Coordinates of C-alpha atoms in Angstrom, one line a residue:
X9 CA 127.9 -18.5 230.6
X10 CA 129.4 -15.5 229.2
X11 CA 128.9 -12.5 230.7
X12 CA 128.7 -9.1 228.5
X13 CA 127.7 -5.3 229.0
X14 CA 127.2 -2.8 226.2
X15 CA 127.9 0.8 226.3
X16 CA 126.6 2.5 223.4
X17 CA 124.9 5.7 223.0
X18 CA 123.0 4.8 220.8
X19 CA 119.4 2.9 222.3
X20 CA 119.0 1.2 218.7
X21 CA 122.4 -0.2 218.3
X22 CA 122.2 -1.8 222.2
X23 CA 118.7 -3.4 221.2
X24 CA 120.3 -5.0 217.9
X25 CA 123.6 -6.0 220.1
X26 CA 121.2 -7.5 222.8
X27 CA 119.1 -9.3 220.5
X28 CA 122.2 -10.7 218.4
X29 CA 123.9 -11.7 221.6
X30 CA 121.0 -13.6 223.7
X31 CA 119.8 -15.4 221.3
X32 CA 123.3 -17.2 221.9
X33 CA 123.1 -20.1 225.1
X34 CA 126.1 -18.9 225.9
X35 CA 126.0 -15.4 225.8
X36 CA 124.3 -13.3 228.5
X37 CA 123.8 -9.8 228.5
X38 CA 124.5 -8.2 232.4
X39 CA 123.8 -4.6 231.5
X40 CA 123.9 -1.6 229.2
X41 CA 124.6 2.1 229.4
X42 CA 124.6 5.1 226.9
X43 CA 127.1 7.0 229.3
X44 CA 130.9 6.5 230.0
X45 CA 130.4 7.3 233.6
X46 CA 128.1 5.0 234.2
X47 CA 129.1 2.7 232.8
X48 CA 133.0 2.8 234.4
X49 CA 130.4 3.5 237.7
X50 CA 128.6 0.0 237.5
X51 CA 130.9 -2.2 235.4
X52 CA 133.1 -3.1 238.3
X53 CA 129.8 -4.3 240.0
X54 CA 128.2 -6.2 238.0
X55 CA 131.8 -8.5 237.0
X56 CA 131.2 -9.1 233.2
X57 CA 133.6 -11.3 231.5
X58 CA 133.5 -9.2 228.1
X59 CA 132.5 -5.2 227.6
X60 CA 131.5 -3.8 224.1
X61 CA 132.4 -0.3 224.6
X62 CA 131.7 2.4 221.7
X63 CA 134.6 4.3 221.5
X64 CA 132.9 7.9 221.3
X65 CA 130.4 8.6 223.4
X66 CA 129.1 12.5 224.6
X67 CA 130.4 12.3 227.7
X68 CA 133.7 10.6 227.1
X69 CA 135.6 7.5 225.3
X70 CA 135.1 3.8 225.6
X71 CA 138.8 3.5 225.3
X72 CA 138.8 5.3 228.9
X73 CA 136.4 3.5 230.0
X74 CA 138.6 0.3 229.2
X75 CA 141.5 1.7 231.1
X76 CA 139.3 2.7 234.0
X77 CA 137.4 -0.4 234.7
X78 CA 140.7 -2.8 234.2
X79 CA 142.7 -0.7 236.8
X80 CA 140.3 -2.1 239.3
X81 CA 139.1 -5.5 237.8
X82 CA 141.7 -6.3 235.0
X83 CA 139.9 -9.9 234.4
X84 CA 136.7 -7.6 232.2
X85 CA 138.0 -7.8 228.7
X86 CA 137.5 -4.7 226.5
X87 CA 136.4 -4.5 222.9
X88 CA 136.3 -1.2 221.5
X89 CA 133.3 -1.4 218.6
X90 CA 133.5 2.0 216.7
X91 CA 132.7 3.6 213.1
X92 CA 135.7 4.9 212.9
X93 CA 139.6 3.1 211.1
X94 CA 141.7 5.7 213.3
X95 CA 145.0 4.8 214.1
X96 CA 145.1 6.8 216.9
X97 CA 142.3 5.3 218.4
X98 CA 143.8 2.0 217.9
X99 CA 146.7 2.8 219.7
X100 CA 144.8 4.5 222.4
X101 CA 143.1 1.1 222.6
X102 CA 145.9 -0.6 222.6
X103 CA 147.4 1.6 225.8
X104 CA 144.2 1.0 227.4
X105 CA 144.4 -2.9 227.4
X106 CA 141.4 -3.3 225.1
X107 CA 141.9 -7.2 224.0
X108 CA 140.0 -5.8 220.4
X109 CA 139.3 -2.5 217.9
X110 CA 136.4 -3.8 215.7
X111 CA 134.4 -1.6 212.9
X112 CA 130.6 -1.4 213.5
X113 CA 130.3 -3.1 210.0
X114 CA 131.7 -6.4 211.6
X115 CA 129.3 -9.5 210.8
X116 CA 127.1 -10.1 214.0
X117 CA 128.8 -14.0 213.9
X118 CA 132.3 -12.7 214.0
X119 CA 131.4 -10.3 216.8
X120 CA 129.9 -13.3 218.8
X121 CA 133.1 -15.6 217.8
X122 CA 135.0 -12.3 218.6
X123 CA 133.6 -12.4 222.8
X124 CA 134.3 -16.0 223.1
X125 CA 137.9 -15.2 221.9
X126 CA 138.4 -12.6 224.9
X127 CA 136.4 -13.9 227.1
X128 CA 138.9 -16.8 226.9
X129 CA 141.8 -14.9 227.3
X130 CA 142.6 -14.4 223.8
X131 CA 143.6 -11.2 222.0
X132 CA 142.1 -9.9 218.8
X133 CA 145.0 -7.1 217.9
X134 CA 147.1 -8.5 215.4
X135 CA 150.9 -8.6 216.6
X136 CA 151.8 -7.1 213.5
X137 CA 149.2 -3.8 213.1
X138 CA 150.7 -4.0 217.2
X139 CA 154.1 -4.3 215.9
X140 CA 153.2 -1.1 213.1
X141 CA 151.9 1.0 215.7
X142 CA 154.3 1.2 217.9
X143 CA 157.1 1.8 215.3
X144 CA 155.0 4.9 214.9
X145 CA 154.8 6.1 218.7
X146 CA 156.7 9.1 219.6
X147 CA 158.7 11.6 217.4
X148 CA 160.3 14.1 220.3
X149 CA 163.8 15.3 220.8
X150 CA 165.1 15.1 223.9
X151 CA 163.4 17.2 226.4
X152 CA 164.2 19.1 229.4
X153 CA 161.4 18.7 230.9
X154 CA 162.2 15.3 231.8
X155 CA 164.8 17.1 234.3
X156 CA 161.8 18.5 236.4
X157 CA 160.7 14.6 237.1
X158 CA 161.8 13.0 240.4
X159 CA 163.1 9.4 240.4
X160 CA 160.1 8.1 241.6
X161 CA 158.0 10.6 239.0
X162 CA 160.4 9.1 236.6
X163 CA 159.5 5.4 238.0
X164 CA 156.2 6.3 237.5
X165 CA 156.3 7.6 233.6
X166 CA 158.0 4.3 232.5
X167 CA 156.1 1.9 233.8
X168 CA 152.8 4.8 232.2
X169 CA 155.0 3.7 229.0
X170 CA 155.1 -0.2 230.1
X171 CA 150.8 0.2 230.1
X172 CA 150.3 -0.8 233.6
X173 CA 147.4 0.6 235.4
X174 CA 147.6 2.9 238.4
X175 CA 146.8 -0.4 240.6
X176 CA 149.8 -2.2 239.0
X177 CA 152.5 0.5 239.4
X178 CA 151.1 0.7 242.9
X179 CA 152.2 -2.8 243.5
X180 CA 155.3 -2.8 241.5
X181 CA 156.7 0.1 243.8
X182 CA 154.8 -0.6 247.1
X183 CA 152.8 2.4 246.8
X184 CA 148.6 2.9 247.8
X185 CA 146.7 3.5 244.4
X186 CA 146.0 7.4 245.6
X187 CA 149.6 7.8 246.1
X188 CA 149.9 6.8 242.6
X189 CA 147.2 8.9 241.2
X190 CA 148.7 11.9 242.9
X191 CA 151.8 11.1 241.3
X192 CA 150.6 10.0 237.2
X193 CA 148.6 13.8 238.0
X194 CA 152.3 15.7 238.9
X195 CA 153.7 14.0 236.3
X196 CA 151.7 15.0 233.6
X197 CA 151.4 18.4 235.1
X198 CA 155.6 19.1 234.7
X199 CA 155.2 17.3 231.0
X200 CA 152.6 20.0 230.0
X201 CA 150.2 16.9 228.9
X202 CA 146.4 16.2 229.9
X203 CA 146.2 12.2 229.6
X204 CA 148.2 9.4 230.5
X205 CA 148.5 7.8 227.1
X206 CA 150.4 11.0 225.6
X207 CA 152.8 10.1 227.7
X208 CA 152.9 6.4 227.1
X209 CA 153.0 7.1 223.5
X210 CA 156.0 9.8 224.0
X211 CA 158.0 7.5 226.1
X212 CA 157.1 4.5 223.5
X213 CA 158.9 7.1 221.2
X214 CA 162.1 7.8 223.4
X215 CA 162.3 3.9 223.9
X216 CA 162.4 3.0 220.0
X217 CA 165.5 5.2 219.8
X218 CA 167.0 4.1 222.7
X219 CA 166.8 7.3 224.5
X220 CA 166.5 7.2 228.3
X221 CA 164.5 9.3 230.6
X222 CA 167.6 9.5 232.9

């Protein structure tokens, strides 16, 4: 059985994912929220295999609540479900370690074929719209402010870049999760930039022209 939860803030378009889902014998539905903190609250606890997360929701993003719940149980698979074709959204998506970006005028068969798909470990993203995007990421000069980084802080911004969650650099480096935290927070601080996936995507940008952050 298939486990799935819903985060939508709409109470409508949860009813008619619900009903389109459970009517599968394969397919059950955990749980549903209209809120992004909730959700990222009670995710982790209830261990879906797939989430359907609305990318904009009044209190935040599904994207972040992708790359929330997979820093602490990267087995959920994320699909984004939204109205909106936004490349930027895509590639936030994409940062986040959504396994799919899917427009709300999908066929409710393809989105049931769609959660089998992750929920076996599959990936929806084409490798070439990946391929497109990141071509795309990143247009700076080099920057100075790079100079203000420590080596660890620098450590800590490529492997930002690389997509790995505060849990995995943690690992990588031998570091508690908070220490991390505390340093993905400085970092961002001394680069003048609120969320973790400007600097992925500005690093992304130094990479495709072989610039280093040394």
């Amino acid at each position: 059985m298939i486990r799935v939860f819903l985060l939508d803030d709409h109470e409508v378009v949860r009813r008619g994912l619900r009903e389109l889902l459970e009517v599968e014998d394969d397919l059950e539905v955990v749980g549903e929220s209209g809120s992004a903190q909730e959700a990222t609250r009670r995710i982790p606890a209830l261990r879906p295999h797939v989430m359907i997360l609305d990318a904009r929701l009044p209190d935040g993003s599904g994207i972040d609540v992708c790359r929330d719940v997979r820093s602490v149980d990267p087995s959920v698979a994320g699909i984004v479900l939204t109205s909106f074709d936004d490349d930027e959204a895509l590639r936030s998506a994409v940062l986040a370690g959504a396994a799919g970006y899917l427009l709300k005028d999908i066929r409710g068969s393809r989105l049931v074929d769609s959660i089998r798909q992750v929920a076996a470990g599959e990936s929806l993203l084409d490798d070439s719209v990946v391929s497109r995007l990141r071509a795309q990421w990143g247009h700076d000069v080099e920057d100075p402010r790079l100079k203000g980084l420590s080596p660890q802080e620098r450590r800590i911004l490529e492997h930002i870049a690389e997509g790995l969650t505060n849990r995995q650099i943690g690992e990588v480096l031998g570091l508690a999760e908070k220490t991390v935290k505390n340093y993905v927070t400085s970092v961002l601080a001394k680069l003048g930039m609120e969320r973790r996936t400007q600097a992925a995507v500005y690093m992304a940008g130094k990479e495709r022209r072989g610039e280093s952050p040394h």
